[in-house]
Short mmCIF file of C-alpha atoms in Angstrom, two decimals:
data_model
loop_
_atom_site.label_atom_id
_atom_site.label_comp_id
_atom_site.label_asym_id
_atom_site.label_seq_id
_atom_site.Cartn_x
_atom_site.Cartn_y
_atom_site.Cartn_z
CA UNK A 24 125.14 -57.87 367.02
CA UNK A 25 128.37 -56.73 367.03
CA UNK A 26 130.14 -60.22 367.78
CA UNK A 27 127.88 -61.27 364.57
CA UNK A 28 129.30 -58.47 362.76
CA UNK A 29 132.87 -59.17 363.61
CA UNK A 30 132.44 -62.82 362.41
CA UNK A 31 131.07 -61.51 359.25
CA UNK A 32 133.62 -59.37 358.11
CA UNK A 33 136.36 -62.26 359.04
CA UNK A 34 133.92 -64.61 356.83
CA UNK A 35 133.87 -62.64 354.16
CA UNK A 36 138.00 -61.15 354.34
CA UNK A 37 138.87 -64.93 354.30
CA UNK A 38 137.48 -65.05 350.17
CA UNK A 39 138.56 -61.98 349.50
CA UNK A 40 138.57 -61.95 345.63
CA UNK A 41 134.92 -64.16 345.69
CA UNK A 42 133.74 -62.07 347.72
CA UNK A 43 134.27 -58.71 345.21
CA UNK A 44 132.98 -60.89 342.92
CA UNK A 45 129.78 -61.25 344.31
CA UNK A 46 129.67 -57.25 345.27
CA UNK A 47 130.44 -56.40 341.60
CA UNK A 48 127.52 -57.55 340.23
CA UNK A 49 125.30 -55.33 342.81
CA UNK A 50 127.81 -52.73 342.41
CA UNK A 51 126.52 -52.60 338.57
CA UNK A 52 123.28 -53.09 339.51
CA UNK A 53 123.18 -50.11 341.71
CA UNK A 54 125.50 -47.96 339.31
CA UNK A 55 123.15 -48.59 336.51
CA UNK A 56 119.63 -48.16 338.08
CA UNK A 57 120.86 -44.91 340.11
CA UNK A 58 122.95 -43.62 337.14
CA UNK A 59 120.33 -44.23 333.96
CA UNK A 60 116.99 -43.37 336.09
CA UNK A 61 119.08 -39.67 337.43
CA UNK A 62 120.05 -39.03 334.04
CA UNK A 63 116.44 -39.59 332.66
CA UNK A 64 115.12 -37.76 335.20
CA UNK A 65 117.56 -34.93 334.58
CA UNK A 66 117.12 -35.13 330.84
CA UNK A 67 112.75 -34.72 331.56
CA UNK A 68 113.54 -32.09 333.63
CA UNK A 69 115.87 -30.42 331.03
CA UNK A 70 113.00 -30.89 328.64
CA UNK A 71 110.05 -28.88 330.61
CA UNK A 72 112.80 -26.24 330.79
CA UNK A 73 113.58 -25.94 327.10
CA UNK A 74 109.50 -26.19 326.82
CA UNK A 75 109.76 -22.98 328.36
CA UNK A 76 111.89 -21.35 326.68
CA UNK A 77 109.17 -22.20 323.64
CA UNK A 78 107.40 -19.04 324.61
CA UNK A 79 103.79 -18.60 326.77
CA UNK A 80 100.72 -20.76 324.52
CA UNK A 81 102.55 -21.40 321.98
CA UNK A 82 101.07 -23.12 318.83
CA UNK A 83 103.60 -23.87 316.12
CA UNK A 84 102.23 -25.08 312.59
CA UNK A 85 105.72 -26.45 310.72
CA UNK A 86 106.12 -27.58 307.23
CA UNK A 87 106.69 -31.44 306.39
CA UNK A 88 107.06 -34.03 309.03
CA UNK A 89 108.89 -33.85 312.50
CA UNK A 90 112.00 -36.15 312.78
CA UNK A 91 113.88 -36.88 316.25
CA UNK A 92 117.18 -36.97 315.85
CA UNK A 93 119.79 -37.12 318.37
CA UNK A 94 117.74 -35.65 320.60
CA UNK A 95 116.20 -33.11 319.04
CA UNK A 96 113.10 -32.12 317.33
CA UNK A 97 113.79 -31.27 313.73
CA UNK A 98 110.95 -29.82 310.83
CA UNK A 99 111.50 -31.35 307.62
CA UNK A 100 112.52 -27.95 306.04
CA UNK A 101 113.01 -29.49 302.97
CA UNK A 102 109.81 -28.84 302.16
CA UNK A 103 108.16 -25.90 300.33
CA UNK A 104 104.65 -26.16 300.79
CA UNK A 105 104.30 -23.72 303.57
CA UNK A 106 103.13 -20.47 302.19
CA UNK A 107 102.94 -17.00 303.94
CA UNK A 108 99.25 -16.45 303.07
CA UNK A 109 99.07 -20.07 305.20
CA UNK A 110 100.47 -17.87 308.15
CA UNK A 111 98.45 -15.02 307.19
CA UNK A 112 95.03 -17.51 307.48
CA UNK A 113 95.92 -19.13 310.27
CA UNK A 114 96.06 -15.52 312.46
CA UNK A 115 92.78 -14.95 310.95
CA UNK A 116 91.13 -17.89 311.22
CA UNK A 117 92.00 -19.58 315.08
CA UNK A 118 90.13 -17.50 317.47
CA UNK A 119 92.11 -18.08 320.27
CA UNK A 120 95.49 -16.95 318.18
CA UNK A 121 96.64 -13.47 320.12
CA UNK A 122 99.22 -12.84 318.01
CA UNK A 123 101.55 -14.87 315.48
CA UNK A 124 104.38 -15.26 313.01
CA UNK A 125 106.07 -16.97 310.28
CA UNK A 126 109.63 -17.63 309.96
CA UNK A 127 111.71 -18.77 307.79
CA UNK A 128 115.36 -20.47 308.98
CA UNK A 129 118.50 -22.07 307.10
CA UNK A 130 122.33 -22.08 308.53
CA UNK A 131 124.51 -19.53 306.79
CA UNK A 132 127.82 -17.81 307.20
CA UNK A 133 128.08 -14.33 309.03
CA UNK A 134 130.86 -12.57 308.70
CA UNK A 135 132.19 -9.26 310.61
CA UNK A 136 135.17 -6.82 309.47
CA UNK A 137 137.71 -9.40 310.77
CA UNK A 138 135.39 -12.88 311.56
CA UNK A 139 133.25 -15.20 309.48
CA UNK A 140 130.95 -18.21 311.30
CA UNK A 141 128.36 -20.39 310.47
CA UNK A 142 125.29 -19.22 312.62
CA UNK A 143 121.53 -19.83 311.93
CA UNK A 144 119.45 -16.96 310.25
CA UNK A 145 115.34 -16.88 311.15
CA UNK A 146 113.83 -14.63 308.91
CA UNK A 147 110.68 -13.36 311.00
CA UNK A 148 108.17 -10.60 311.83
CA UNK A 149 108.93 -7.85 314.60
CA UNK A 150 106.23 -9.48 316.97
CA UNK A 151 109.09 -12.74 317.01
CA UNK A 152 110.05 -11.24 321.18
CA UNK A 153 106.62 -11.60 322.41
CA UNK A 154 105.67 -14.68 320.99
CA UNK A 155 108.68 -16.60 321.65
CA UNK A 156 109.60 -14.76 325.27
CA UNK A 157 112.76 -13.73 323.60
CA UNK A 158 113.84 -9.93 324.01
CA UNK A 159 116.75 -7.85 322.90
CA UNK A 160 119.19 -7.04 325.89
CA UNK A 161 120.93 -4.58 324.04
CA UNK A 162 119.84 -2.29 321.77
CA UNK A 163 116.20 -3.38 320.42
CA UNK A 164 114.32 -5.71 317.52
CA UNK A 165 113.61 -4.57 314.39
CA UNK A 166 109.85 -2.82 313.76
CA UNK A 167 107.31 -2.85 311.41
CA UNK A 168 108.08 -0.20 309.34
CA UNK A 169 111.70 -1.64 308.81
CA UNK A 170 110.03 -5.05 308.21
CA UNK A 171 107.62 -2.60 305.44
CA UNK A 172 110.48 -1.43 304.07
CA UNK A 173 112.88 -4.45 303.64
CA UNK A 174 115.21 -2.97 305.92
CA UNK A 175 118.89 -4.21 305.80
CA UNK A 176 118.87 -4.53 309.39
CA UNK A 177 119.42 -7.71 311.86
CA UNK A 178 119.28 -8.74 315.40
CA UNK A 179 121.79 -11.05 316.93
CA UNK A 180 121.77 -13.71 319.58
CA UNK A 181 124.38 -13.30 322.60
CA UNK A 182 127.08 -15.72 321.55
CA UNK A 183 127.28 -14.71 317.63
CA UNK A 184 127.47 -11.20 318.75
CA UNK A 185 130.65 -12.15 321.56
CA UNK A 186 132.45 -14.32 318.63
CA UNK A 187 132.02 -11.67 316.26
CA UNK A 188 132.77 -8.22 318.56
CA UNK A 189 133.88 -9.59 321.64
CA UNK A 190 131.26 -9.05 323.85
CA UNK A 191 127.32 -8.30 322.98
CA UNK A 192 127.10 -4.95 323.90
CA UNK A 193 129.87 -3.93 321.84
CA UNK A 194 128.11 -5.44 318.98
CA UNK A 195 124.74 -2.74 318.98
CA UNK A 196 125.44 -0.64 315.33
CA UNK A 197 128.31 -2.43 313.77
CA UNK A 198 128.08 -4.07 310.45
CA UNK A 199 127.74 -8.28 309.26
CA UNK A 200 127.75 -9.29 305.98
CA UNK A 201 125.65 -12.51 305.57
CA UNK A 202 126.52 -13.34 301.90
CA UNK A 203 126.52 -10.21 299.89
CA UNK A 204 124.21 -7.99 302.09
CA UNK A 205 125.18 -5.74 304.82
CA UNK A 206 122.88 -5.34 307.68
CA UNK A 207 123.20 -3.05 310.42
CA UNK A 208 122.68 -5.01 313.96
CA UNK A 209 120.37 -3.23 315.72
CA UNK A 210 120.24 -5.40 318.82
CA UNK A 211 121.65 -8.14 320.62
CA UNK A 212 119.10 -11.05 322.27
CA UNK A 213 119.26 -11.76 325.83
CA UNK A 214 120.85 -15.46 326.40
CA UNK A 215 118.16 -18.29 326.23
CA UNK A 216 119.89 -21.52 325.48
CA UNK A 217 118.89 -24.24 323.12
CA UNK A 218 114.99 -24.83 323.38
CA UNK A 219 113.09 -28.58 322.99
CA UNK A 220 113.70 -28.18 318.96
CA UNK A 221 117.09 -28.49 319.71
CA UNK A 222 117.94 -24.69 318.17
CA UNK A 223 120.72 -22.63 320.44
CA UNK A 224 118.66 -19.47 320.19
CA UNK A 225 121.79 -17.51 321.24
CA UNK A 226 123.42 -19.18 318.22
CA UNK A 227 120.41 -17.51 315.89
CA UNK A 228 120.44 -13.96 313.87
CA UNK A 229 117.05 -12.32 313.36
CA UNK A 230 116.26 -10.49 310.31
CA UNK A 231 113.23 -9.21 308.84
CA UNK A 232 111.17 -11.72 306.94
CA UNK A 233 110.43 -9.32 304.14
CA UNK A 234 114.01 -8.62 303.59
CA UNK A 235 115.13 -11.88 303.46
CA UNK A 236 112.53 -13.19 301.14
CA UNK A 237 113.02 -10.27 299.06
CA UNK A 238 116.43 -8.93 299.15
CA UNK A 239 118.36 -11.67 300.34
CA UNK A 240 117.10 -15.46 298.59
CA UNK A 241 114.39 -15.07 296.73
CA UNK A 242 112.18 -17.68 298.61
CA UNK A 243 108.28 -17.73 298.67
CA UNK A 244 107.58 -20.35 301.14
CA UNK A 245 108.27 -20.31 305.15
CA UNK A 246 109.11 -23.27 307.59
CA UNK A 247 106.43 -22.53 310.19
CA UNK A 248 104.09 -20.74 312.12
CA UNK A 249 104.46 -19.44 315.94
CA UNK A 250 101.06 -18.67 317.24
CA UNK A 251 100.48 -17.20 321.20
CA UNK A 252 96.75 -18.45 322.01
CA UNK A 253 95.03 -16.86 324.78
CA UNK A 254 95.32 -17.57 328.10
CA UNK A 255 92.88 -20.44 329.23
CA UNK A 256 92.79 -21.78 325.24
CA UNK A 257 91.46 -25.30 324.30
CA UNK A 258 94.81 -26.20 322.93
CA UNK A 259 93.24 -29.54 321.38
CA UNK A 260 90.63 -28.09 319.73
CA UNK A 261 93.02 -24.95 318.72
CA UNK A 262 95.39 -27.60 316.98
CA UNK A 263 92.64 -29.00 315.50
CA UNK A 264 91.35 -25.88 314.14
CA UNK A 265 94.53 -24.95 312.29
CA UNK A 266 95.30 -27.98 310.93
CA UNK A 267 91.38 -28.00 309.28
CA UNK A 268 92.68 -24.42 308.39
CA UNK A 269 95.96 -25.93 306.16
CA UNK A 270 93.93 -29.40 305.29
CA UNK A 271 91.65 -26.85 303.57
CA UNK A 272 93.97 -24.69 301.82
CA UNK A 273 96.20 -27.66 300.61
CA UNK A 274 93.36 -29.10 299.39
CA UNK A 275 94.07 -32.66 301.34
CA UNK A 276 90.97 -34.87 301.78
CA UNK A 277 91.84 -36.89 305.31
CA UNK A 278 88.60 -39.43 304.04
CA UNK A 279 90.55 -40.18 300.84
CA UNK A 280 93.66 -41.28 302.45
CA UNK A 281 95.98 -38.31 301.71
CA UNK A 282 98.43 -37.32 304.33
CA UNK A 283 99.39 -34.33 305.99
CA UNK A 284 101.86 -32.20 304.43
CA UNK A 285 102.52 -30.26 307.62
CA UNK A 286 102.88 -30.71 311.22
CA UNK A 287 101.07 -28.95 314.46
CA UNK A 288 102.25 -28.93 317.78
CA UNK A 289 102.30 -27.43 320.91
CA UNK A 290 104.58 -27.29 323.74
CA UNK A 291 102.96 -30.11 325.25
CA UNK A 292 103.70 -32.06 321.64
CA UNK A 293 106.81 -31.75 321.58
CA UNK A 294 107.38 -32.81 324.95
CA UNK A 295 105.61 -35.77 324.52
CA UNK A 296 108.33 -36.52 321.73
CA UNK A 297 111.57 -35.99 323.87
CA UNK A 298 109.78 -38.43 326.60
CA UNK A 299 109.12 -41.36 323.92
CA UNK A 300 113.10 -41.28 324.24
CA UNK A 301 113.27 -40.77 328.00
CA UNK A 302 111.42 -43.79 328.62
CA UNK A 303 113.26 -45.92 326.11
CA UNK A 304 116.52 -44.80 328.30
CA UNK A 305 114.59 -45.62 331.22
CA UNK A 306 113.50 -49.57 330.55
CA UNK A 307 116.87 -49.59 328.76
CA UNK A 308 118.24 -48.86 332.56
CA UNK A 309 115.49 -50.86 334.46
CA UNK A 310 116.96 -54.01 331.90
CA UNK A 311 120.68 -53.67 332.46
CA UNK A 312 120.20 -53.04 335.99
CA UNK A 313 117.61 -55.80 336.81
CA UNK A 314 120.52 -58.07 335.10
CA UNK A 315 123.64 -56.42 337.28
CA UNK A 316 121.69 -57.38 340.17
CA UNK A 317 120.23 -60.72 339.15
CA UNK A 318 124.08 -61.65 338.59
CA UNK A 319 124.69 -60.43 341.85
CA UNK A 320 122.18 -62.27 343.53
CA UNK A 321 123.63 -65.34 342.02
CA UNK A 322 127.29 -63.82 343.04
CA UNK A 323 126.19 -63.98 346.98
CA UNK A 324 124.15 -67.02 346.87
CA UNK A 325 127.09 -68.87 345.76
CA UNK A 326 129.54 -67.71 348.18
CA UNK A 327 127.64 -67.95 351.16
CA UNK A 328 126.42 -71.82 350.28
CA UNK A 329 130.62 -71.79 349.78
CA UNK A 330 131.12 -70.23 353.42
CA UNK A 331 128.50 -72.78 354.78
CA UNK A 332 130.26 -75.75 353.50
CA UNK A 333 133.50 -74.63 355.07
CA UNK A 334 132.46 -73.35 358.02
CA UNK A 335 130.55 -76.70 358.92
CA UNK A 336 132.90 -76.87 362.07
CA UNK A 337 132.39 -73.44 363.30
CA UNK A 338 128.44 -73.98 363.20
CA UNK A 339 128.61 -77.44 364.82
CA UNK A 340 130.54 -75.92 367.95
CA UNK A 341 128.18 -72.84 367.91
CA UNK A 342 125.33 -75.22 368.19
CA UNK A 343 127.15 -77.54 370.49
CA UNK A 344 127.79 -74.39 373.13
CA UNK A 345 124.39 -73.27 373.23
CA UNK A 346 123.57 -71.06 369.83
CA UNK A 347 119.95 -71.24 368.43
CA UNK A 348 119.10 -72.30 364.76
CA UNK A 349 118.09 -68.74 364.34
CA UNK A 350 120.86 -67.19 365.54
CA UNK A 351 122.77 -69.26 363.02
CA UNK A 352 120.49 -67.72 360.53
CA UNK A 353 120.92 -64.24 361.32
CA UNK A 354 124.35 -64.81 361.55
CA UNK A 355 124.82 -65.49 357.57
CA UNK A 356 121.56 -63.23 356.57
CA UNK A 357 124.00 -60.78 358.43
CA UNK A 358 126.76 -61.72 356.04
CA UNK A 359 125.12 -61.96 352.98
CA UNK A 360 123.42 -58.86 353.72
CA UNK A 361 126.43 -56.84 354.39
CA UNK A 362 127.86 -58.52 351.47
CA UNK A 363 125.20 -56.59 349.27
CA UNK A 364 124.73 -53.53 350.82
CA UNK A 365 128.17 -52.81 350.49
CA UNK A 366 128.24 -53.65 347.03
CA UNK A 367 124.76 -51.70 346.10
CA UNK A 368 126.64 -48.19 348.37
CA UNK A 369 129.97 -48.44 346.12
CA UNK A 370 128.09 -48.68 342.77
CA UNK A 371 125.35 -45.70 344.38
CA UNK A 372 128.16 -43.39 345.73
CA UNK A 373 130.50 -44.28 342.21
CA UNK A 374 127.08 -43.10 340.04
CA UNK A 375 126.42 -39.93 342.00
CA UNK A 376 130.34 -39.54 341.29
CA UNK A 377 129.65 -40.06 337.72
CA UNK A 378 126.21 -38.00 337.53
CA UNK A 379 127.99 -34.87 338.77
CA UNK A 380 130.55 -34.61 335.74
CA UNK A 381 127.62 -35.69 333.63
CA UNK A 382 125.64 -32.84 334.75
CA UNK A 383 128.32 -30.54 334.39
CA UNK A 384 129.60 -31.64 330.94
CA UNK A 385 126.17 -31.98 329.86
CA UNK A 386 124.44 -28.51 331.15
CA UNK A 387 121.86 -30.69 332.89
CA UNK A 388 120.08 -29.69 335.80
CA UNK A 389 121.67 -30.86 338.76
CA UNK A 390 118.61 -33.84 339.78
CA UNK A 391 119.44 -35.83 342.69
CA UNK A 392 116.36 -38.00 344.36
CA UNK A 393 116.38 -39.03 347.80
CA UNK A 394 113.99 -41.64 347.02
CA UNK A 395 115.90 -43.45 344.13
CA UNK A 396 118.80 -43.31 346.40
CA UNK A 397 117.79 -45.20 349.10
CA UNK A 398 115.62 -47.18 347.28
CA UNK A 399 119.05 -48.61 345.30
CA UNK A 400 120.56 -49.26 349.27
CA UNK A 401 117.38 -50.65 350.12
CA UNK A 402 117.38 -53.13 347.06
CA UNK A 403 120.98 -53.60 347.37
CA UNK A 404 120.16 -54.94 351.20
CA UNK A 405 116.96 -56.70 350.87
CA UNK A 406 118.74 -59.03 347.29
CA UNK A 407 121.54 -59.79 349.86
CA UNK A 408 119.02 -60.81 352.37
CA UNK A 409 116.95 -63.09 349.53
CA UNK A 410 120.62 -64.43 348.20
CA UNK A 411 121.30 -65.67 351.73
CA UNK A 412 118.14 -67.05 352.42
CA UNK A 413 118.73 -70.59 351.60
CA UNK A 414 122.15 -70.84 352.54
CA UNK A 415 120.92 -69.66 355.74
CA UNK A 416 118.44 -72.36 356.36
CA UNK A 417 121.45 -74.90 355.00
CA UNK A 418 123.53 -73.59 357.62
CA UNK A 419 120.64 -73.79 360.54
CA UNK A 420 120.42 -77.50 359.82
CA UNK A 421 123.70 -78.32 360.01
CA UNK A 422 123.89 -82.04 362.16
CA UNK A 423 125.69 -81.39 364.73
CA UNK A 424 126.67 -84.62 366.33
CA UNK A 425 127.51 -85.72 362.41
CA UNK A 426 130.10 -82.42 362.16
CA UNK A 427 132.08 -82.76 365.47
CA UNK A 428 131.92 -87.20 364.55
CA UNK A 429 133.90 -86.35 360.94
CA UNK A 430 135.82 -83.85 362.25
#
């Protein structure tokens, strides 16, 4: 085995730059389906974890349609057809609805003594924390009786609070000015991340609904609905219950052709939107990578019917001194084999390299299958074998009298 192996690495040093040649398309092959299919997985995984961060049975009821764009799930919050008494019937009417909340949410400038950034305001009800598993770490959300009141009062997620006072504590009974009104910050959120709608809920400030309806833009329509349903909840029939609930109210007939003007999803939903994406990445990868190797298939079958052709000679006097036909055959399986699983470990150990700055750069979770990654070696090995095949069996039948006679 070894003697075979020496002989194979001479074979192959001989055609140096053919032989890279014929690695490089494996090396892609190997690059892409390890680097697209981690990445996928990595991005799915990302996506149950930002599901999370939703909140416990969650229902959300948003105005409009829901786009995806660049990877997120956006509301159409252009439209105004989403009323409070909407929220109001939808708490009353589901069963299975716990607890629930509107909101209301537009990007506006907040401004300290000595800062001013763009940050994105959710106008809400106090029971926001529960609902959405999102709780003050300093200081504490704002209550009913300020939400009664129209209370000039806000809560602010982690990272607005550090740009605007330098760290979050430090940021529990100052002053911000969004527009003309002051509000006193009366809290500071613990750090979530962005969730599956693509919001950076430590990028959010939190102010009573009441106040901002009232005091702050005049508005008389909300974006959504956040509704906690029981443990053990039909969450099918739940959905379907509140969207009879809005059909109703908006007056749309379904039988008549008229469309939804509103959307309802649950966690689940939403995560069945991100993975209409992932899979497009993933045949996307299973295409270019099914090509890389295809190409290098054709790389290594080339070469080798080249090394047969000049290596007549050296397989005549093999024969001559005693070799079988099949260790002729194993010889250049050997060769075309090492050929691409050289090839398929470069462009495997070169995507890992890649996948770890991706991860890092990306704030993906650091995915790394065992499985994928030897089944891109294994694929890598068993192509070379298939490339060689044929020149193999040229190479076993060989005349031998006719070689050493010409030469």
């Amino acid at each position: 085995m070894l003697f075979s192996l020496r002989i194979a690495l001479k074979a192959l040093a001989t055609h140096k730059m053919r032989t890279v040649l014929a690695m490089l398309g494996v090396f892609l092959g190997a690059f892409a389906l390890t680097g697209v299919l981690h990445i996928s997985l990595a991005m799915e995984q990302k996506a149950v974890e930002e599901t999370e961060k939703l909140g416990p049975n969650l229902l959300m009821a948003m105005t409009g349609n829901i786009r995806f764009r660049r990877g997120d799930i956006r509301p159409d919050a252009g439209n105004t057809n989403l009323k409070l008494p909407d929220a109001v019937a939808l708490l009353r009417g589901l069963p299975s609805a716990v607890d629930g909340v509107p909101y209301l949410s537009f990007p506006m400038p907040i401004r300290s003594a000595s800062k001013k950034i763009m940050c994105q305001v959710v106008a809400t009800w106090p029971a926001y924390p529960s609902i959405r598993g999102n709780t003050p770490q300093y200081g504490r959300f704002f209550d009913q009786s300020e939400e009664d009141d129209k209370a000039l009062v806000c809560a602010l997620g982690p990272a607005i609070a550090s740009r605007l006072f330098g760290t979050a504590e430090a940021a529990v009974g100052q002053s911000v000015f969004i527009y003309r009104a002051r509000l006193q910050v009366v809290g500071v959120m613990e750090e979530k991340g962005s969730d599956i709608s693509g919001a950076n809920q430590d990028e959010q400030v939190f102010v009573p609904l009441s106040t901002y309806m009232r005091r702050m833009s005049n508005k008389n329509y909300i974006h959504g609905v956040y509704l906690r349903l029981a443990d053990g909840a039909d969450f099918d029939a739940a959905r379907e219950a509140a969207a009879s609930i809005l059909r109703r109210r908006h007056e749309i007939k379904t039988d008549k052709g008229q469309a939804d003007d509103f959307k309802v999803l649950t966690g689940k939903d939403t995560m069945n939107l991100k993975q209409q994406a992932l899979d497009l990445v993933q045949t996307l990868g299973f295409i270019s990578s099914s090509l890389s190797f295809g190409i290098g298939g054709l790389g290594i079958l080339s070469i080798m019917i080249l090394l047969v052709r000049s290596r007549r000679l050296e397989i005549g006097i093999r024969r001559a001194v005693g070799a079988r036909r099949g260790d002729i055959i194993r010889q250049f399986l050997i060769e075309s084999g090492l050929m691409a699983t050289v090839g398929g470990a470069a462009g495997t150990a070169a995507a890992l390299a890649v996948l770890l700055v991706v991860y890092r750069l990306g704030e993906f979770p650091s995915v790394f299958n065992p499985i994928l990654i030897g089944g891109a070696l294994a694929g890598s090995a068993v192509l070379g074998i298939l490339a060689g095949a044929y020149p193999a069996w040229q190479a076993a039948n060989v005349e031998v009298l006719s070689v050493l006679r010409d030469e």
